[in-house]
Amino acid sequence: MPYENSKYTIYLHRLLGGGKSQLVPCTMEILAPEHVEQSVALHDRVARGLSGDIYLPSDREDIVRYLTDDGITIGVWFEDRLICARTVKTGAAWVEKSLAAIEEPLDPTHKTAVTGYTIVDREFRGNNVQFLSYFLSENLLAQDFDTILTTVAPKNIFSLQNVMHCGFYITDLRDLYGSYLRYILRKKLKTGVPIWTSWHHAIPIRNVEAQQGALSEGKVGYKIVHKMRGLFILYGHLGDAPPEDRRHFHPRPPIRLL
């Protein structure tokens, strides 16, 4: 579906090598079909050589489709060079096919959007441009959708942290796309059911079985924390009422998901 486009100027640090970086003006906007060659070139340059445990590349047909009314591509330009692309599937048929591929329930209201790839040129990493481009896409999606769904590889820690900082929470962890382990995360673009963060379980990110056990009990992962023993995911109870087993915890108000 078409969205009104605007251009936004943002200033990013460009890594020049040799320990140097330079602050440069960049432009963020919705990309159009005429930007297909730049989109393909950026995608292939960044995705080349990545393992399926980290990232599964998109084919040219999908990259083109993100530039049509079936999707959204948020692009960031430095001069005439595309340095970031964030994509979302919005077309009902495409979203349904994507949900079916990961065995998620179909949305009869067609109010769910599914994210695609997000890639950033090496010279512009570290600018939180993924974060900035996400909130532009969310601002557009909120006009027509109430849920955004995404998948992230557990080994892709940077992307997982970025997605969870944007307000997504983990609802599943299983093999997808032919045997690659992936988190499934959602974000509600409306007032949702609260997470009871006082009564959380801190589970090592490497302990897949324990995380799957927490998810099967109706808990959701809402935060990554760094501890002396490594990375942990905090899993909390999802529901209007607090968890039944809370004898060893001191309650405080829950956070309410958006």
mmCIF file of C-alpha atoms in Angstrom:
data_model
loop_
_atom_site.group_PDB
_atom_site.id
_atom_site.type_symbol
_atom_site.label_atom_id
_atom_site.label_comp_id
_atom_site.label_asym_id
_atom_site.label_seq_id
_atom_site.Cartn_x
_atom_site.Cartn_y
_atom_site.Cartn_z
ATOM 1 C CA MET A 1 0.000 0.000 0.000
ATOM 2 C CA PRO A 2 1.366 3.452 -0.844
ATOM 3 C CA TYR A 3 2.632 5.767 1.875
ATOM 4 C CA GLU A 4 3.374 9.463 1.639
ATOM 5 C CA ASN A 5 7.101 9.954 1.361
ATOM 6 C CA SER A 6 9.273 12.575 3.026
ATOM 7 C CA LYS A 7 13.021 13.016 3.175
ATOM 8 C CA TYR A 8 14.812 13.360 6.491
ATOM 9 C CA THR A 9 18.374 14.577 6.976
ATOM 10 C CA ILE A 10 20.436 12.718 9.572
ATOM 11 C CA TYR A 11 24.123 13.104 10.404
ATOM 12 C CA LEU A 12 26.127 9.879 10.678
ATOM 13 C CA HIS A 13 29.738 8.972 11.338
ATOM 14 C CA ARG A 14 31.430 7.500 8.274
ATOM 15 C CA LEU A 15 34.366 5.198 9.066
ATOM 16 C CA LEU A 16 37.294 6.196 6.845
ATOM 17 C CA GLY A 17 39.866 3.652 7.991
ATOM 18 C CA GLY A 18 43.077 4.230 9.852
ATOM 19 C CA GLY A 19 41.183 5.142 12.998
ATOM 20 C CA LYS A 20 39.399 8.068 11.360
ATOM 21 C CA SER A 21 35.692 8.858 11.084
ATOM 22 C CA GLN A 22 33.881 11.849 9.645
ATOM 23 C CA LEU A 23 30.425 13.232 10.413
ATOM 24 C CA VAL A 24 28.506 13.455 7.140
ATOM 25 C CA PRO A 25 24.932 14.404 6.178
ATOM 26 C CA CYS A 26 22.724 11.536 4.986
ATOM 27 C CA THR A 27 19.129 11.335 3.794
ATOM 28 C CA MET A 28 16.455 8.840 4.906
ATOM 29 C CA GLU A 29 13.353 8.153 2.802
ATOM 30 C CA ILE A 30 11.020 5.472 1.421
ATOM 31 C CA LEU A 31 12.614 3.845 -1.609
ATOM 32 C CA ALA A 32 10.762 3.442 -4.913
ATOM 33 C CA PRO A 33 10.947 0.865 -7.749
ATOM 34 C CA GLU A 34 13.548 2.964 -9.567
ATOM 35 C CA HIS A 35 15.968 2.256 -6.700
ATOM 36 C CA VAL A 36 16.100 -1.481 -7.379
ATOM 37 C CA GLU A 37 19.685 -1.619 -8.661
ATOM 38 C CA GLN A 38 21.032 0.293 -5.652
ATOM 39 C CA SER A 39 18.987 -1.955 -3.322
ATOM 40 C CA VAL A 40 20.281 -5.152 -4.917
ATOM 41 C CA ALA A 41 23.870 -3.896 -4.934
ATOM 42 C CA LEU A 42 23.786 -2.968 -1.228
ATOM 43 C CA HIS A 43 22.107 -6.234 -0.266
ATOM 44 C CA ASP A 44 24.555 -8.399 -2.174
ATOM 45 C CA ARG A 45 27.576 -6.461 -0.928
ATOM 46 C CA VAL A 46 26.581 -6.813 2.728
ATOM 47 C CA ALA A 47 25.118 -10.339 2.593
ATOM 48 C CA ARG A 48 27.998 -11.915 0.697
ATOM 49 C CA GLY A 49 29.624 -14.696 2.713
ATOM 50 C CA LEU A 50 27.264 -14.625 5.701
ATOM 51 C CA SER A 51 26.317 -17.981 7.217
ATOM 52 C CA GLY A 52 22.697 -19.148 7.316
ATOM 53 C CA ASP A 53 23.061 -19.302 11.096
ATOM 54 C CA ILE A 54 23.306 -15.509 10.993
ATOM 55 C CA TYR A 55 21.409 -14.320 7.913
ATOM 56 C CA LEU A 56 19.528 -15.783 4.944
ATOM 57 C CA PRO A 57 19.886 -13.547 1.871
ATOM 58 C CA SER A 58 16.872 -12.411 -0.142
ATOM 59 C CA ASP A 59 16.609 -13.040 -3.860
ATOM 60 C CA ARG A 60 16.239 -10.273 -6.426
ATOM 61 C CA GLU A 61 12.507 -10.932 -6.838
ATOM 62 C CA ASP A 62 11.862 -10.221 -3.160
ATOM 63 C CA ILE A 63 14.116 -7.153 -3.133
ATOM 64 C CA VAL A 64 12.082 -5.750 -6.023
ATOM 65 C CA ARG A 65 8.816 -6.635 -4.298
ATOM 66 C CA TYR A 66 9.769 -4.673 -1.170
ATOM 67 C CA LEU A 67 9.865 -1.589 -3.418
ATOM 68 C CA THR A 68 6.243 -2.038 -4.556
ATOM 69 C CA ASP A 69 2.918 -1.595 -2.774
ATOM 70 C CA ASP A 70 3.469 -5.085 -1.272
ATOM 71 C CA GLY A 71 6.152 -3.744 1.022
ATOM 72 C CA ILE A 72 8.141 -0.849 2.402
ATOM 73 C CA THR A 73 11.848 -0.188 2.044
ATOM 74 C CA ILE A 74 13.336 2.566 4.177
ATOM 75 C CA GLY A 75 16.611 3.678 2.633
ATOM 76 C CA VAL A 76 19.421 5.878 3.886
ATOM 77 C CA TRP A 77 21.651 7.642 1.366
ATOM 78 C CA PHE A 78 25.097 9.173 1.605
ATOM 79 C CA GLU A 79 25.249 11.403 -1.456
ATOM 80 C CA ASP A 80 24.148 9.042 -4.291
ATOM 81 C CA ARG A 81 25.163 5.866 -2.435
ATOM 82 C CA LEU A 82 22.617 3.717 -0.594
ATOM 83 C CA ILE A 83 24.110 2.823 2.795
ATOM 84 C CA CYS A 84 21.133 1.279 4.651
ATOM 85 C CA ALA A 85 17.937 -0.546 3.723
ATOM 86 C CA ARG A 86 15.191 -1.729 6.081
ATOM 87 C CA THR A 87 12.345 -3.757 4.599
ATOM 88 C CA VAL A 88 8.845 -4.827 5.680
ATOM 89 C CA LYS A 89 6.248 -7.070 4.041
ATOM 90 C CA THR A 90 2.815 -5.445 4.067
ATOM 91 C CA GLY A 91 0.841 -7.064 1.231
ATOM 92 C CA ALA A 92 -1.796 -9.456 2.625
ATOM 93 C CA ALA A 93 -0.884 -12.395 0.379
ATOM 94 C CA TRP A 94 2.839 -11.981 1.016
ATOM 95 C CA VAL A 95 2.334 -11.724 4.769
ATOM 96 C CA GLU A 96 0.113 -14.822 4.804
ATOM 97 C CA LYS A 97 2.719 -16.787 2.866
ATOM 98 C CA SER A 98 5.435 -15.643 5.276
ATOM 99 C CA LEU A 99 3.376 -16.618 8.334
ATOM 100 C CA ALA A 100 2.595 -20.018 6.837
ATOM 101 C CA ALA A 101 6.303 -20.594 6.103
ATOM 102 C CA ILE A 102 7.140 -20.286 9.816
ATOM 103 C CA GLU A 103 3.955 -22.090 10.939
ATOM 104 C CA GLU A 104 2.500 -19.032 12.630
ATOM 105 C CA PRO A 105 -1.304 -18.559 12.773
ATOM 106 C CA LEU A 106 -2.676 -16.551 9.876
ATOM 107 C CA ASP A 107 -4.141 -13.147 10.712
ATOM 108 C CA PRO A 108 -7.728 -12.943 9.365
ATOM 109 C CA THR A 109 -7.783 -9.182 9.987
ATOM 110 C CA HIS A 110 -4.682 -8.577 7.846
ATOM 111 C CA LYS A 111 -3.343 -6.317 10.588
ATOM 112 C CA THR A 112 0.058 -8.052 10.849
ATOM 113 C CA ALA A 113 3.180 -6.890 9.012
ATOM 114 C CA VAL A 114 6.338 -9.012 8.748
ATOM 115 C CA THR A 115 9.803 -7.496 8.659
ATOM 116 C CA GLY A 116 12.334 -8.439 6.002
ATOM 117 C CA TYR A 117 16.063 -7.742 5.962
ATOM 118 C CA THR A 118 17.900 -4.794 7.461
ATOM 119 C CA ILE A 119 21.406 -4.122 6.207
ATOM 120 C CA VAL A 120 23.947 -1.345 6.720
ATOM 121 C CA ASP A 121 27.082 -0.505 4.765
ATOM 122 C CA ARG A 122 30.251 -1.309 6.727
ATOM 123 C CA GLU A 123 31.412 2.306 6.673
ATOM 124 C CA PHE A 124 28.282 3.428 8.553
ATOM 125 C CA ARG A 125 27.876 0.771 11.232
ATOM 126 C CA GLY A 126 27.724 1.908 14.831
ATOM 127 C CA ASN A 127 25.404 4.854 14.144
ATOM 128 C CA ASN A 128 22.216 3.152 15.375
ATOM 129 C CA VAL A 129 20.834 3.691 11.890
ATOM 130 C CA GLN A 130 18.895 0.412 12.245
ATOM 131 C CA PHE A 131 17.114 1.974 15.214
ATOM 132 C CA LEU A 132 16.366 5.224 13.373
ATOM 133 C CA SER A 133 15.079 3.479 10.248
ATOM 134 C CA TYR A 134 12.909 1.145 12.334
ATOM 135 C CA PHE A 135 10.980 3.986 13.942
ATOM 136 C CA LEU A 136 10.303 5.602 10.597
ATOM 137 C CA SER A 137 8.906 2.287 9.361
ATOM 138 C CA GLU A 138 6.843 1.894 12.553
ATOM 139 C CA ASN A 139 5.389 5.360 12.118
ATOM 140 C CA LEU A 140 4.158 4.296 8.677
ATOM 141 C CA LEU A 141 2.950 0.844 9.722
ATOM 142 C CA ALA A 142 0.908 2.186 12.637
ATOM 143 C CA GLN A 143 -1.499 3.668 10.095
ATOM 144 C CA ASP A 144 -2.670 0.213 8.954
ATOM 145 C CA PHE A 145 -1.312 -2.505 11.261
ATOM 146 C CA ASP A 146 -1.471 -3.436 14.927
ATOM 147 C CA THR A 147 1.252 -6.135 15.037
ATOM 148 C CA ILE A 148 4.753 -6.439 13.603
ATOM 149 C CA LEU A 149 6.432 -9.848 13.522
ATOM 150 C CA THR A 150 10.102 -10.582 12.927
ATOM 151 C CA THR A 151 12.599 -13.441 13.187
ATOM 152 C CA VAL A 152 16.215 -13.198 14.364
ATOM 153 C CA ALA A 153 19.049 -15.729 14.578
ATOM 154 C CA PRO A 154 20.260 -16.317 18.170
ATOM 155 C CA LYS A 155 23.841 -15.959 16.927
ATOM 156 C CA ASN A 156 23.062 -12.525 15.495
ATOM 157 C CA ILE A 157 23.355 -10.837 18.874
ATOM 158 C CA PHE A 158 23.584 -7.295 17.553
ATOM 159 C CA SER A 159 20.333 -7.627 15.582
ATOM 160 C CA LEU A 160 18.593 -9.338 18.491
ATOM 161 C CA GLN A 161 19.561 -6.523 20.859
ATOM 162 C CA ASN A 162 18.477 -3.934 18.312
ATOM 163 C CA VAL A 163 15.078 -5.561 17.789
ATOM 164 C CA MET A 164 14.418 -5.934 21.521
ATOM 165 C CA HIS A 165 15.456 -2.330 22.160
ATOM 166 C CA CYS A 166 12.745 -1.384 19.669
ATOM 167 C CA GLY A 167 10.132 -3.007 21.929
ATOM 168 C CA PHE A 168 9.764 -6.487 20.417
ATOM 169 C CA TYR A 169 9.399 -9.485 22.712
ATOM 170 C CA ILE A 170 10.275 -13.146 22.088
ATOM 171 C CA THR A 171 7.304 -15.476 21.671
ATOM 172 C CA ASP A 172 9.007 -18.581 20.223
ATOM 173 C CA LEU A 173 12.369 -20.205 19.530
ATOM 174 C CA ARG A 174 12.579 -23.028 17.014
ATOM 175 C CA ASP A 175 14.036 -24.232 13.738
ATOM 176 C CA LEU A 176 12.829 -22.293 10.691
ATOM 177 C CA TYR A 177 13.775 -21.876 7.038
ATOM 178 C CA GLY A 178 14.912 -25.463 6.672
ATOM 179 C CA SER A 179 16.698 -26.080 10.032
ATOM 180 C CA TYR A 180 18.062 -22.707 11.108
ATOM 181 C CA LEU A 181 17.345 -21.775 14.730
ATOM 182 C CA ARG A 182 15.427 -18.513 14.993
ATOM 183 C CA TYR A 183 13.674 -16.389 17.574
ATOM 184 C CA ILE A 184 10.176 -15.208 16.656
ATOM 185 C CA LEU A 185 9.445 -11.761 18.084
ATOM 186 C CA ARG A 186 6.378 -9.518 18.037
ATOM 187 C CA LYS A 187 5.526 -5.936 18.764
ATOM 188 C CA LYS A 188 2.003 -4.681 19.350
ATOM 189 C CA LEU A 189 1.206 -1.237 17.981
ATOM 190 C CA LYS A 190 -1.566 -0.791 20.512
ATOM 191 C CA THR A 191 -1.934 -1.204 24.258
ATOM 192 C CA GLY A 192 -1.262 -4.851 25.003
ATOM 193 C CA VAL A 193 -1.188 -7.439 27.769
ATOM 194 C CA PRO A 194 1.404 -6.573 30.452
ATOM 195 C CA ILE A 195 4.610 -8.474 31.253
ATOM 196 C CA TRP A 196 5.270 -9.042 34.950
ATOM 197 C CA THR A 197 8.954 -8.154 35.037
ATOM 198 C CA SER A 198 9.367 -8.561 38.808
ATOM 199 C CA TRP A 199 8.957 -12.324 38.510
ATOM 200 C CA HIS A 200 11.308 -13.021 35.666
ATOM 201 C CA HIS A 201 13.613 -15.911 34.815
ATOM 202 C CA ALA A 202 17.144 -15.050 33.639
ATOM 203 C CA ILE A 203 18.101 -17.780 31.165
ATOM 204 C CA PRO A 204 21.485 -18.075 29.415
ATOM 205 C CA ILE A 205 21.108 -17.299 25.723
ATOM 206 C CA ARG A 206 22.914 -20.550 24.921
ATOM 207 C CA ASN A 207 20.387 -22.640 26.855
ATOM 208 C CA VAL A 208 17.869 -23.231 24.092
ATOM 209 C CA GLU A 209 15.948 -25.929 25.961
ATOM 210 C CA ALA A 210 15.359 -23.762 29.038
ATOM 211 C CA GLN A 211 14.166 -20.869 26.885
ATOM 212 C CA GLN A 212 11.789 -23.124 24.980
ATOM 213 C CA GLY A 213 10.481 -24.401 28.301
ATOM 214 C CA ALA A 214 9.781 -20.866 29.517
ATOM 215 C CA LEU A 215 8.036 -20.013 26.248
ATOM 216 C CA SER A 216 5.877 -23.137 26.467
ATOM 217 C CA GLU A 217 4.670 -21.905 29.881
ATOM 218 C CA GLY A 218 3.428 -18.656 28.348
ATOM 219 C CA LYS A 219 6.395 -16.480 29.272
ATOM 220 C CA VAL A 220 7.996 -14.055 26.818
ATOM 221 C CA GLY A 221 11.544 -12.788 26.479
ATOM 222 C CA TYR A 222 11.673 -9.032 26.949
ATOM 223 C CA LYS A 223 15.288 -8.044 27.651
ATOM 224 C CA ILE A 224 18.924 -9.069 27.108
ATOM 225 C CA VAL A 225 21.293 -8.552 30.031
ATOM 226 C CA HIS A 226 25.060 -8.943 30.345
ATOM 227 C CA LYS A 227 26.337 -10.872 33.345
ATOM 228 C CA MET A 228 29.738 -12.171 34.370
ATOM 229 C CA ARG A 229 28.779 -15.573 32.958
ATOM 230 C CA GLY A 230 27.647 -14.221 29.591
ATOM 231 C CA LEU A 231 24.428 -13.069 27.962
ATOM 232 C CA PHE A 232 21.040 -13.858 29.504
ATOM 233 C CA ILE A 233 17.473 -13.330 28.296
ATOM 234 C CA LEU A 234 14.914 -12.201 30.853
ATOM 235 C CA TYR A 235 11.621 -14.081 30.496
ATOM 236 C CA GLY A 236 8.528 -12.736 32.207
ATOM 237 C CA HIS A 237 4.950 -13.856 32.693
ATOM 238 C CA LEU A 238 2.512 -12.434 30.134
ATOM 239 C CA GLY A 239 -0.976 -11.772 31.462
ATOM 240 C CA ASP A 240 -3.272 -9.391 33.283
ATOM 241 C CA ALA A 241 -2.864 -11.343 36.531
ATOM 242 C CA PRO A 242 0.560 -11.886 38.160
ATOM 243 C CA PRO A 243 2.157 -15.358 37.993
ATOM 244 C CA GLU A 244 0.997 -17.886 40.532
ATOM 245 C CA ASP A 245 4.480 -18.838 41.767
ATOM 246 C CA ARG A 246 5.841 -15.529 43.067
ATOM 247 C CA ARG A 247 6.718 -16.423 46.649
ATOM 248 C CA HIS A 248 10.364 -15.356 46.440
ATOM 249 C CA PHE A 249 9.862 -12.033 44.708
ATOM 250 C CA HIS A 250 8.805 -8.520 45.634
ATOM 251 C CA PRO A 251 6.178 -7.168 43.243
ATOM 252 C CA ARG A 252 6.440 -3.903 41.379
ATOM 253 C CA PRO A 253 4.188 -2.555 38.616
ATOM 254 C CA PRO A 254 4.350 -4.459 35.317
ATOM 255 C CA ILE A 255 5.380 -2.870 32.045
ATOM 256 C CA ARG A 256 2.661 -2.746 29.433
ATOM 257 C CA LEU A 257 3.616 -3.790 25.935
ATOM 258 C CA LEU A 258 2.969 -1.472 23.014
#
